[in-house]
């Protein structure tokens, strides 16, 4: 909104708030991983939900959610209505991948140091032999440390893309409503 009305102090404050919030979410993920990894949950990571937050296909699917969240923010602000639905939509597109990045990077660090689990942490793990039925593997390959690092990078990239799309789509809506 600050860029639309050319209030650069507001833009600076918004940017600072966004960075602090993003770091807080990553820190929350690191805290969850730190508390949970010692209980044996880390041995089961990444689970399907974590992996889905870090897949390139989910990355593409989540982008429209962020775009329409930005439109909802703009409409809510322009019509002087506060809607909890807008907050939920933004939370759904921003929080989970940011927290997932913190979980993945902390788990990566724990595995790499040998603090939890038994996992192949070599940069080039041995090929994993899988049984297949009709070309489909029966078991997933076990994760290695590069998976956790890569999952964290993809999750954070999804968060940053969502933030950018929310900003762009809300600016578009502000411009359309301005006319």
PDB file of C-alpha atoms in Angstrom:
ATOM      1  CA  UNK A   1       0.000   0.000   0.000  1.00  0.00           C
ATOM      2  CA  UNK A   2       2.872   2.350   0.813  1.00  0.00           C
ATOM      3  CA  UNK A   3       4.314   2.058  -2.700  1.00  0.00           C
ATOM      4  CA  UNK A   4       0.924   2.800  -4.252  1.00  0.00           C
ATOM      5  CA  UNK A   5       0.582   6.081  -2.341  1.00  0.00           C
ATOM      6  CA  UNK A   6       4.344   6.734  -2.544  1.00  0.00           C
ATOM      7  CA  UNK A   7       4.827   6.789   1.216  1.00  0.00           C
ATOM      8  CA  UNK A   8       8.413   5.529   1.351  1.00  0.00           C
ATOM      9  CA  UNK A   9       8.610   5.627   5.151  1.00  0.00           C
ATOM     10  CA  UNK A  10       5.640   3.259   5.253  1.00  0.00           C
ATOM     11  CA  UNK A  11       7.387   1.019   2.682  1.00  0.00           C
ATOM     12  CA  UNK A  12      10.540   0.956   4.794  1.00  0.00           C
ATOM     13  CA  UNK A  13       8.582   0.087   7.936  1.00  0.00           C
ATOM     14  CA  UNK A  14       6.640  -2.616   6.072  1.00  0.00           C
ATOM     15  CA  UNK A  15       9.846  -4.136   4.694  1.00  0.00           C
ATOM     16  CA  UNK A  16      11.447  -4.178   8.139  1.00  0.00           C
ATOM     17  CA  UNK A  17       8.328  -5.738   9.660  1.00  0.00           C
ATOM     18  CA  UNK A  18       8.201  -8.384   6.912  1.00  0.00           C
ATOM     19  CA  UNK A  19      11.849  -9.355   7.438  1.00  0.00           C
ATOM     20  CA  UNK A  20      11.401  -9.586  11.224  1.00  0.00           C
ATOM     21  CA  UNK A  21       8.231 -11.664  10.781  1.00  0.00           C
ATOM     22  CA  UNK A  22       9.924 -13.969   8.299  1.00  0.00           C
ATOM     23  CA  UNK A  23      12.876 -14.497  10.623  1.00  0.00           C
ATOM     24  CA  UNK A  24      10.456 -15.143  13.480  1.00  0.00           C
ATOM     25  CA  UNK A  25       8.682 -17.859  11.433  1.00  0.00           C
ATOM     26  CA  UNK A  26      11.980 -19.502  10.478  1.00  0.00           C
ATOM     27  CA  UNK A  27      13.028 -19.318  14.130  1.00  0.00           C
ATOM     28  CA  UNK A  28       9.743 -20.914  15.183  1.00  0.00           C
ATOM     29  CA  UNK A  29      10.462 -23.772  12.792  1.00  0.00           C
ATOM     30  CA  UNK A  30      13.976 -24.125  14.198  1.00  0.00           C
ATOM     31  CA  UNK A  31      12.531 -24.217  17.708  1.00  0.00           C
ATOM     32  CA  UNK A  32       9.998 -26.896  16.721  1.00  0.00           C
ATOM     33  CA  UNK A  33      12.786 -28.962  15.166  1.00  0.00           C
ATOM     34  CA  UNK A  34      15.031 -28.471  18.199  1.00  0.00           C
ATOM     35  CA  UNK A  35      12.317 -29.622  20.591  1.00  0.00           C
ATOM     36  CA  UNK A  36      10.972 -32.451  18.444  1.00  0.00           C
ATOM     37  CA  UNK A  37      14.102 -33.944  16.943  1.00  0.00           C
ATOM     38  CA  UNK A  38      15.197 -35.433  20.249  1.00  0.00           C
ATOM     39  CA  UNK A  39      11.900 -37.297  20.612  1.00  0.00           C
ATOM     40  CA  UNK A  40      12.471 -39.455  17.558  1.00  0.00           C
ATOM     41  CA  UNK A  41      10.193 -37.438  15.295  1.00  0.00           C
ATOM     42  CA  UNK A  42      13.263 -36.271  13.399  1.00  0.00           C
ATOM     43  CA  UNK A  43      13.861 -39.831  12.252  1.00  0.00           C
ATOM     44  CA  UNK A  44      10.578 -39.656  10.322  1.00  0.00           C
ATOM     45  CA  UNK A  45      11.312 -36.304   8.686  1.00  0.00           C
ATOM     46  CA  UNK A  46      10.595 -35.110   6.118  1.00  0.00           C
ATOM     47  CA  UNK A  47       7.035 -36.361   6.324  1.00  0.00           C
ATOM     48  CA  UNK A  48       4.622 -35.972   3.412  1.00  0.00           C
ATOM     49  CA  UNK A  49       3.410 -32.532   4.535  1.00  0.00           C
ATOM     50  CA  UNK A  50       6.938 -31.209   4.857  1.00  0.00           C
ATOM     51  CA  UNK A  51       7.916 -32.645   1.500  1.00  0.00           C
ATOM     52  CA  UNK A  52       4.862 -31.137  -0.164  1.00  0.00           C
ATOM     53  CA  UNK A  53       5.838 -27.674   1.128  1.00  0.00           C
ATOM     54  CA  UNK A  54       9.197 -28.190  -0.528  1.00  0.00           C
ATOM     55  CA  UNK A  55       8.153 -29.603  -3.892  1.00  0.00           C
ATOM     56  CA  UNK A  56       8.368 -27.638  -7.097  1.00  0.00           C
ATOM     57  CA  UNK A  57       4.870 -28.742  -8.126  1.00  0.00           C
ATOM     58  CA  UNK A  58       3.418 -27.349  -4.874  1.00  0.00           C
ATOM     59  CA  UNK A  59       5.442 -24.204  -5.502  1.00  0.00           C
ATOM     60  CA  UNK A  60       3.518 -23.627  -8.732  1.00  0.00           C
ATOM     61  CA  UNK A  61       0.148 -24.533  -7.218  1.00  0.00           C
ATOM     62  CA  UNK A  62       0.614 -22.178  -4.236  1.00  0.00           C
ATOM     63  CA  UNK A  63       1.308 -19.100  -6.355  1.00  0.00           C
ATOM     64  CA  UNK A  64      -2.346 -18.457  -7.313  1.00  0.00           C
ATOM     65  CA  UNK A  65      -3.309 -18.678  -3.628  1.00  0.00           C
ATOM     66  CA  UNK A  66      -0.860 -15.889  -2.871  1.00  0.00           C
ATOM     67  CA  UNK A  67      -2.067 -13.815  -5.815  1.00  0.00           C
ATOM     68  CA  UNK A  68      -5.702 -13.976  -4.739  1.00  0.00           C
ATOM     69  CA  UNK A  69      -4.711 -13.367  -1.110  1.00  0.00           C
ATOM     70  CA  UNK A  70      -3.178 -10.096  -2.228  1.00  0.00           C
ATOM     71  CA  UNK A  71      -6.371  -9.154  -4.044  1.00  0.00           C
ATOM     72  CA  UNK A  72      -8.330  -9.920  -0.878  1.00  0.00           C
ATOM     73  CA  UNK A  73      -6.028  -7.723   1.191  1.00  0.00           C
ATOM     74  CA  UNK A  74      -6.505  -4.813  -1.190  1.00  0.00           C
ATOM     75  CA  UNK A  75     -10.284  -5.176  -1.342  1.00  0.00           C
ATOM     76  CA  UNK A  76     -10.486  -5.433   2.442  1.00  0.00           C
ATOM     77  CA  UNK A  77      -8.417  -2.274   2.912  1.00  0.00           C
ATOM     78  CA  UNK A  78     -10.192  -0.281   0.230  1.00  0.00           C
ATOM     79  CA  UNK A  79     -13.667  -1.150   1.466  1.00  0.00           C
ATOM     80  CA  UNK A  80     -12.765  -0.380   5.091  1.00  0.00           C
ATOM     81  CA  UNK A  81     -13.606  -3.946   6.054  1.00  0.00           C
ATOM     82  CA  UNK A  82     -11.386  -6.150   8.079  1.00  0.00           C
ATOM     83  CA  UNK A  83     -11.870  -9.745   7.256  1.00  0.00           C
ATOM     84  CA  UNK A  84     -10.420 -12.671   9.126  1.00  0.00           C
ATOM     85  CA  UNK A  85     -10.621 -14.630   5.881  1.00  0.00           C
ATOM     86  CA  UNK A  86      -7.894 -12.428   4.383  1.00  0.00           C
ATOM     87  CA  UNK A  87      -5.660 -13.120   7.379  1.00  0.00           C
ATOM     88  CA  UNK A  88      -6.282 -16.836   7.099  1.00  0.00           C
ATOM     89  CA  UNK A  89      -5.488 -16.797   3.375  1.00  0.00           C
ATOM     90  CA  UNK A  90      -2.228 -14.964   3.954  1.00  0.00           C
ATOM     91  CA  UNK A  91      -1.317 -17.258   6.834  1.00  0.00           C
ATOM     92  CA  UNK A  92      -2.005 -20.286   4.662  1.00  0.00           C
ATOM     93  CA  UNK A  93       0.320 -19.053   1.939  1.00  0.00           C
ATOM     94  CA  UNK A  94       3.157 -17.565   4.025  1.00  0.00           C
ATOM     95  CA  UNK A  95       3.545 -19.264   7.397  1.00  0.00           C
ATOM     96  CA  UNK A  96       3.798 -23.002   6.599  1.00  0.00           C
ATOM     97  CA  UNK A  97       6.664 -22.817   4.092  1.00  0.00           C
ATOM     98  CA  UNK A  98       8.640 -20.349   6.246  1.00  0.00           C
ATOM     99  CA  UNK A  99       8.305 -22.546   9.333  1.00  0.00           C
ATOM    100  CA  UNK A 100       9.122 -25.593   7.201  1.00  0.00           C
ATOM    101  CA  UNK A 101      12.375 -23.929   6.086  1.00  0.00           C
ATOM    102  CA  UNK A 102      13.410 -23.523   9.724  1.00  0.00           C
ATOM    103  CA  UNK A 103      12.545 -27.146  10.497  1.00  0.00           C
ATOM    104  CA  UNK A 104      14.418 -28.465   7.471  1.00  0.00           C
ATOM    105  CA  UNK A 105      17.583 -26.430   8.047  1.00  0.00           C
ATOM    106  CA  UNK A 106      17.728 -27.271  11.746  1.00  0.00           C
ATOM    107  CA  UNK A 107      17.185 -30.956  11.013  1.00  0.00           C
ATOM    108  CA  UNK A 108      19.892 -30.763   8.343  1.00  0.00           C
ATOM    109  CA  UNK A 109      22.284 -29.333  10.918  1.00  0.00           C
ATOM    110  CA  UNK A 110      21.448 -32.018  13.476  1.00  0.00           C
ATOM    111  CA  UNK A 111      21.884 -34.859  11.015  1.00  0.00           C
ATOM    112  CA  UNK A 112      25.084 -33.385   9.579  1.00  0.00           C
ATOM    113  CA  UNK A 113      26.590 -33.193  13.073  1.00  0.00           C
ATOM    114  CA  UNK A 114      25.380 -36.689  13.950  1.00  0.00           C
ATOM    115  CA  UNK A 115      23.251 -35.440  16.834  1.00  0.00           C
ATOM    116  CA  UNK A 116      20.146 -37.296  15.703  1.00  0.00           C
ATOM    117  CA  UNK A 117      19.283 -40.295  13.567  1.00  0.00           C
ATOM    118  CA  UNK A 118      21.342 -42.455  11.374  1.00  0.00           C
ATOM    119  CA  UNK A 119      21.325 -41.055   7.919  1.00  0.00           C
ATOM    120  CA  UNK A 120      23.697 -40.948   5.004  1.00  0.00           C
ATOM    121  CA  UNK A 121      25.212 -37.483   5.285  1.00  0.00           C
ATOM    122  CA  UNK A 122      27.808 -37.861   2.563  1.00  0.00           C
ATOM    123  CA  UNK A 123      27.510 -35.286  -0.199  1.00  0.00           C
ATOM    124  CA  UNK A 124      27.127 -38.084  -2.753  1.00  0.00           C
ATOM    125  CA  UNK A 125      25.161 -40.936  -1.145  1.00  0.00           C
ATOM    126  CA  UNK A 126      25.244 -44.420  -2.579  1.00  0.00           C
ATOM    127  CA  UNK A 127      22.446 -45.146  -5.043  1.00  0.00           C
ATOM    128  CA  UNK A 128      19.374 -46.475  -3.271  1.00  0.00           C
ATOM    129  CA  UNK A 129      18.058 -49.748  -4.604  1.00  0.00           C
ATOM    130  CA  UNK A 130      14.261 -49.815  -4.745  1.00  0.00           C
ATOM    131  CA  UNK A 131      11.802 -52.503  -5.572  1.00  0.00           C
ATOM    132  CA  UNK A 132       9.359 -51.435  -8.236  1.00  0.00           C
ATOM    133  CA  UNK A 133       5.940 -52.475  -9.420  1.00  0.00           C
ATOM    134  CA  UNK A 134       5.150 -51.272 -12.893  1.00  0.00           C
ATOM    135  CA  UNK A 135       8.053 -48.833 -12.754  1.00  0.00           C
ATOM    136  CA  UNK A 136       6.764 -47.180  -9.555  1.00  0.00           C
ATOM    137  CA  UNK A 137       9.034 -47.479  -6.498  1.00  0.00           C
ATOM    138  CA  UNK A 138       7.600 -49.283  -3.486  1.00  0.00           C
ATOM    139  CA  UNK A 139       9.628 -47.176  -1.073  1.00  0.00           C
ATOM    140  CA  UNK A 140      10.875 -43.634  -1.170  1.00  0.00           C
ATOM    141  CA  UNK A 141      14.604 -43.056  -1.114  1.00  0.00           C
ATOM    142  CA  UNK A 142      15.871 -42.241   2.346  1.00  0.00           C
ATOM    143  CA  UNK A 143      16.583 -38.540   2.807  1.00  0.00           C
ATOM    144  CA  UNK A 144      20.123 -37.260   2.813  1.00  0.00           C
ATOM    145  CA  UNK A 145      21.476 -33.982   4.089  1.00  0.00           C
ATOM    146  CA  UNK A 146      21.232 -32.269   0.719  1.00  0.00           C
ATOM    147  CA  UNK A 147      17.488 -33.053   0.688  1.00  0.00           C
ATOM    148  CA  UNK A 148      16.921 -31.199   3.955  1.00  0.00           C
ATOM    149  CA  UNK A 149      18.948 -28.224   2.769  1.00  0.00           C
ATOM    150  CA  UNK A 150      17.192 -28.205  -0.623  1.00  0.00           C
ATOM    151  CA  UNK A 151      13.756 -28.554   0.998  1.00  0.00           C
ATOM    152  CA  UNK A 152      14.528 -25.528   3.169  1.00  0.00           C
ATOM    153  CA  UNK A 153      15.615 -23.477   0.164  1.00  0.00           C
ATOM    154  CA  UNK A 154      12.507 -24.378  -1.839  1.00  0.00           C
ATOM    155  CA  UNK A 155      10.258 -23.648   1.156  1.00  0.00           C
ATOM    156  CA  UNK A 156      11.825 -20.231   1.696  1.00  0.00           C
ATOM    157  CA  UNK A 157      11.633 -19.518  -2.041  1.00  0.00           C
ATOM    158  CA  UNK A 158       7.918 -20.319  -1.924  1.00  0.00           C
ATOM    159  CA  UNK A 159       7.461 -17.895   0.962  1.00  0.00           C
ATOM    160  CA  UNK A 160       9.358 -15.126  -0.830  1.00  0.00           C
ATOM    161  CA  UNK A 161       7.437 -15.709  -4.073  1.00  0.00           C
ATOM    162  CA  UNK A 162       4.171 -15.582  -2.112  1.00  0.00           C
ATOM    163  CA  UNK A 163       5.170 -12.303  -0.462  1.00  0.00           C
ATOM    164  CA  UNK A 164       6.068 -10.811  -3.829  1.00  0.00           C
ATOM    165  CA  UNK A 165       2.815 -11.983  -5.428  1.00  0.00           C
ATOM    166  CA  UNK A 166       0.721 -10.633  -2.558  1.00  0.00           C
ATOM    167  CA  UNK A 167       2.414  -7.247  -2.933  1.00  0.00           C
ATOM    168  CA  UNK A 168       2.062  -7.188  -6.733  1.00  0.00           C
ATOM    169  CA  UNK A 169      -1.566  -8.322  -6.795  1.00  0.00           C
ATOM    170  CA  UNK A 170      -2.612  -5.911  -4.057  1.00  0.00           C
ATOM    171  CA  UNK A 171      -0.893  -3.053  -5.907  1.00  0.00           C
ATOM    172  CA  UNK A 172      -2.757  -4.055  -9.064  1.00  0.00           C
ATOM    173  CA  UNK A 173      -6.047  -3.993  -7.173  1.00  0.00           C
ATOM    174  CA  UNK A 174      -5.233  -0.604  -5.646  1.00  0.00           C
ATOM    175  CA  UNK A 175      -4.557   0.760  -9.130  1.00  0.00           C
ATOM    176  CA  UNK A 176      -7.775  -0.714 -10.536  1.00  0.00           C
ATOM    177  CA  UNK A 177      -9.897   0.652  -7.682  1.00  0.00           C
ATOM    178  CA  UNK A 178      -8.179   4.026  -8.019  1.00  0.00           C
ATOM    179  CA  UNK A 179      -9.661   4.559 -11.489  1.00  0.00           C
TER     180      UNK A 179
END
